[in-house]
């Protein structure tokens, strides 16, 4: 009987640990012609669409864009990445100190820059 209680305790403790484990934050946006604010909570951001104006906060680990003519301002973590597939997107990023994101671009007329203060 004592072994059964011990085994039950272990199973319940493991289940509670799994339930209490933080989820990896992620923000997803899909749309056209919208203005919105997102919080990535330190996770990845995925944007699909065209002609959106987005402000993204939360020290994001990565930004992936598939679309055209989006204007995005994003707060990045010190280690981060930006991936763009599309045309005429403007991405303005901020990161701590002198950190810079890894950047991958497929498409024409995209602008990715750290805003001047």
PDB file of C-alpha atoms in Angstrom:
ATOM      1  CA  UNK A   1       0.000   0.000   0.000  1.00  0.00           C
ATOM      2  CA  UNK A   2       2.875   2.352   0.821  1.00  0.00           C
ATOM      3  CA  UNK A   3       4.434   1.704  -2.616  1.00  0.00           C
ATOM      4  CA  UNK A   4       1.136   2.567  -4.294  1.00  0.00           C
ATOM      5  CA  UNK A   5       0.914   5.869  -2.401  1.00  0.00           C
ATOM      6  CA  UNK A   6       4.506   6.695  -3.255  1.00  0.00           C
ATOM      7  CA  UNK A   7       3.927   5.912  -6.936  1.00  0.00           C
ATOM      8  CA  UNK A   8       0.745   8.021  -6.918  1.00  0.00           C
ATOM      9  CA  UNK A   9       2.646  10.904  -5.324  1.00  0.00           C
ATOM     10  CA  UNK A  10       5.381  10.717  -7.990  1.00  0.00           C
ATOM     11  CA  UNK A  11       2.829  10.676 -10.825  1.00  0.00           C
ATOM     12  CA  UNK A  12       0.939  13.642  -9.341  1.00  0.00           C
ATOM     13  CA  UNK A  13       4.166  15.593  -8.753  1.00  0.00           C
ATOM     14  CA  UNK A  14       5.275  15.002 -12.346  1.00  0.00           C
ATOM     15  CA  UNK A  15       1.866  16.010 -13.687  1.00  0.00           C
ATOM     16  CA  UNK A  16       1.939  19.202 -11.629  1.00  0.00           C
ATOM     17  CA  UNK A  17       5.444  19.973 -12.877  1.00  0.00           C
ATOM     18  CA  UNK A  18       4.354  19.558 -16.485  1.00  0.00           C
ATOM     19  CA  UNK A  19       1.287  21.722 -15.959  1.00  0.00           C
ATOM     20  CA  UNK A  20       3.359  24.430 -14.264  1.00  0.00           C
ATOM     21  CA  UNK A  21       6.081  24.506 -16.920  1.00  0.00           C
ATOM     22  CA  UNK A  22       6.019  27.792 -18.832  1.00  0.00           C
ATOM     23  CA  UNK A  23       4.945  27.591 -22.454  1.00  0.00           C
ATOM     24  CA  UNK A  24       7.246  28.951 -25.120  1.00  0.00           C
ATOM     25  CA  UNK A  25       5.717  32.282 -26.086  1.00  0.00           C
ATOM     26  CA  UNK A  26       4.810  32.876 -29.679  1.00  0.00           C
ATOM     27  CA  UNK A  27       2.823  35.553 -31.476  1.00  0.00           C
ATOM     28  CA  UNK A  28       1.170  35.081 -34.837  1.00  0.00           C
ATOM     29  CA  UNK A  29      -0.443  37.722 -37.007  1.00  0.00           C
ATOM     30  CA  UNK A  30      -2.281  37.333 -40.292  1.00  0.00           C
ATOM     31  CA  UNK A  31      -4.124  40.076 -42.090  1.00  0.00           C
ATOM     32  CA  UNK A  32      -4.130  42.914 -44.586  1.00  0.00           C
ATOM     33  CA  UNK A  33      -4.281  46.654 -44.079  1.00  0.00           C
ATOM     34  CA  UNK A  34      -4.426  46.441 -40.291  1.00  0.00           C
ATOM     35  CA  UNK A  35      -2.726  48.403 -37.514  1.00  0.00           C
ATOM     36  CA  UNK A  36      -1.997  46.367 -34.399  1.00  0.00           C
ATOM     37  CA  UNK A  37       0.226  45.867 -31.355  1.00  0.00           C
ATOM     38  CA  UNK A  38       1.541  42.443 -30.301  1.00  0.00           C
ATOM     39  CA  UNK A  39       3.566  41.141 -27.366  1.00  0.00           C
ATOM     40  CA  UNK A  40       5.731  38.145 -28.239  1.00  0.00           C
ATOM     41  CA  UNK A  41       6.643  37.480 -24.597  1.00  0.00           C
ATOM     42  CA  UNK A  42      10.235  36.657 -25.503  1.00  0.00           C
ATOM     43  CA  UNK A  43       9.252  34.135 -28.159  1.00  0.00           C
ATOM     44  CA  UNK A  44       8.977  33.966 -31.923  1.00  0.00           C
ATOM     45  CA  UNK A  45       6.763  36.167 -34.096  1.00  0.00           C
ATOM     46  CA  UNK A  46       5.214  35.147 -37.408  1.00  0.00           C
ATOM     47  CA  UNK A  47       3.557  37.716 -39.688  1.00  0.00           C
ATOM     48  CA  UNK A  48       1.646  36.902 -42.864  1.00  0.00           C
ATOM     49  CA  UNK A  49      -0.114  39.505 -44.962  1.00  0.00           C
ATOM     50  CA  UNK A  50       0.213  42.839 -46.684  1.00  0.00           C
ATOM     51  CA  UNK A  51       0.104  46.541 -45.874  1.00  0.00           C
ATOM     52  CA  UNK A  52       0.010  46.064 -42.086  1.00  0.00           C
ATOM     53  CA  UNK A  53       1.472  48.450 -39.505  1.00  0.00           C
ATOM     54  CA  UNK A  54       2.618  46.457 -36.456  1.00  0.00           C
ATOM     55  CA  UNK A  55       4.373  47.335 -33.218  1.00  0.00           C
ATOM     56  CA  UNK A  56       5.780  44.238 -31.522  1.00  0.00           C
ATOM     57  CA  UNK A  57       7.178  44.275 -27.982  1.00  0.00           C
ATOM     58  CA  UNK A  58       8.552  41.663 -25.604  1.00  0.00           C
ATOM     59  CA  UNK A  59      12.242  41.025 -26.482  1.00  0.00           C
ATOM     60  CA  UNK A  60      11.337  38.683 -29.343  1.00  0.00           C
ATOM     61  CA  UNK A  61      13.670  35.820 -30.266  1.00  0.00           C
ATOM     62  CA  UNK A  62      12.773  35.913 -33.971  1.00  0.00           C
ATOM     63  CA  UNK A  63      10.593  37.560 -36.593  1.00  0.00           C
ATOM     64  CA  UNK A  64       9.410  35.788 -39.747  1.00  0.00           C
ATOM     65  CA  UNK A  65       7.510  37.763 -42.371  1.00  0.00           C
ATOM     66  CA  UNK A  66       5.752  36.431 -45.452  1.00  0.00           C
ATOM     67  CA  UNK A  67       4.087  39.258 -47.336  1.00  0.00           C
ATOM     68  CA  UNK A  68       4.435  42.686 -48.868  1.00  0.00           C
ATOM     69  CA  UNK A  69       4.398  46.333 -47.845  1.00  0.00           C
ATOM     70  CA  UNK A  70       4.278  45.687 -44.101  1.00  0.00           C
ATOM     71  CA  UNK A  71       5.724  48.282 -41.704  1.00  0.00           C
ATOM     72  CA  UNK A  72       6.940  46.632 -38.502  1.00  0.00           C
ATOM     73  CA  UNK A  73       8.655  48.011 -35.420  1.00  0.00           C
ATOM     74  CA  UNK A  74       9.963  45.246 -33.140  1.00  0.00           C
ATOM     75  CA  UNK A  75      11.849  44.836 -29.866  1.00  0.00           C
ATOM     76  CA  UNK A  76      14.352  41.988 -30.176  1.00  0.00           C
ATOM     77  CA  UNK A  77      16.290  39.929 -27.654  1.00  0.00           C
ATOM     78  CA  UNK A  78      20.086  40.159 -27.638  1.00  0.00           C
ATOM     79  CA  UNK A  79      20.221  36.929 -29.673  1.00  0.00           C
ATOM     80  CA  UNK A  80      17.611  37.032 -32.415  1.00  0.00           C
ATOM     81  CA  UNK A  81      16.842  36.553 -36.102  1.00  0.00           C
ATOM     82  CA  UNK A  82      14.782  38.261 -38.787  1.00  0.00           C
ATOM     83  CA  UNK A  83      13.597  36.344 -41.865  1.00  0.00           C
ATOM     84  CA  UNK A  84      11.724  38.125 -44.648  1.00  0.00           C
ATOM     85  CA  UNK A  85      10.053  36.598 -47.691  1.00  0.00           C
ATOM     86  CA  UNK A  86       8.265  39.198 -49.783  1.00  0.00           C
ATOM     87  CA  UNK A  87       8.642  42.695 -51.158  1.00  0.00           C
ATOM     88  CA  UNK A  88       8.674  46.286 -49.932  1.00  0.00           C
ATOM     89  CA  UNK A  89       8.550  45.452 -46.214  1.00  0.00           C
ATOM     90  CA  UNK A  90      10.014  47.931 -43.708  1.00  0.00           C
ATOM     91  CA  UNK A  91      11.311  46.464 -40.460  1.00  0.00           C
ATOM     92  CA  UNK A  92      12.694  48.714 -37.741  1.00  0.00           C
ATOM     93  CA  UNK A  93      14.257  46.764 -34.886  1.00  0.00           C
ATOM     94  CA  UNK A  94      15.585  47.588 -31.428  1.00  0.00           C
ATOM     95  CA  UNK A  95      17.888  45.309 -29.433  1.00  0.00           C
ATOM     96  CA  UNK A  96      19.878  45.698 -26.222  1.00  0.00           C
ATOM     97  CA  UNK A  97      23.288  47.378 -26.472  1.00  0.00           C
ATOM     98  CA  UNK A  98      25.151  46.602 -29.666  1.00  0.00           C
ATOM     99  CA  UNK A  99      23.290  43.355 -30.387  1.00  0.00           C
ATOM    100  CA  UNK A 100      22.259  42.744 -33.995  1.00  0.00           C
ATOM    101  CA  UNK A 101      19.884  40.106 -35.366  1.00  0.00           C
ATOM    102  CA  UNK A 102      20.812  37.488 -37.972  1.00  0.00           C
ATOM    103  CA  UNK A 103      19.005  38.592 -41.132  1.00  0.00           C
ATOM    104  CA  UNK A 104      17.751  36.552 -44.094  1.00  0.00           C
ATOM    105  CA  UNK A 105      15.891  38.270 -46.946  1.00  0.00           C
ATOM    106  CA  UNK A 106      14.209  36.854 -50.028  1.00  0.00           C
ATOM    107  CA  UNK A 107      12.498  39.449 -52.206  1.00  0.00           C
ATOM    108  CA  UNK A 108      12.954  42.973 -53.498  1.00  0.00           C
ATOM    109  CA  UNK A 109      12.714  46.404 -51.905  1.00  0.00           C
ATOM    110  CA  UNK A 110      12.807  45.260 -48.270  1.00  0.00           C
ATOM    111  CA  UNK A 111      14.340  47.607 -45.714  1.00  0.00           C
ATOM    112  CA  UNK A 112      15.634  46.326 -42.362  1.00  0.00           C
ATOM    113  CA  UNK A 113      17.245  48.866 -40.052  1.00  0.00           C
ATOM    114  CA  UNK A 114      17.858  49.916 -36.481  1.00  0.00           C
ATOM    115  CA  UNK A 115      16.073  53.267 -36.018  1.00  0.00           C
ATOM    116  CA  UNK A 116      18.257  56.265 -35.317  1.00  0.00           C
ATOM    117  CA  UNK A 117      17.675  57.862 -31.943  1.00  0.00           C
TER     118      UNK A 117
END
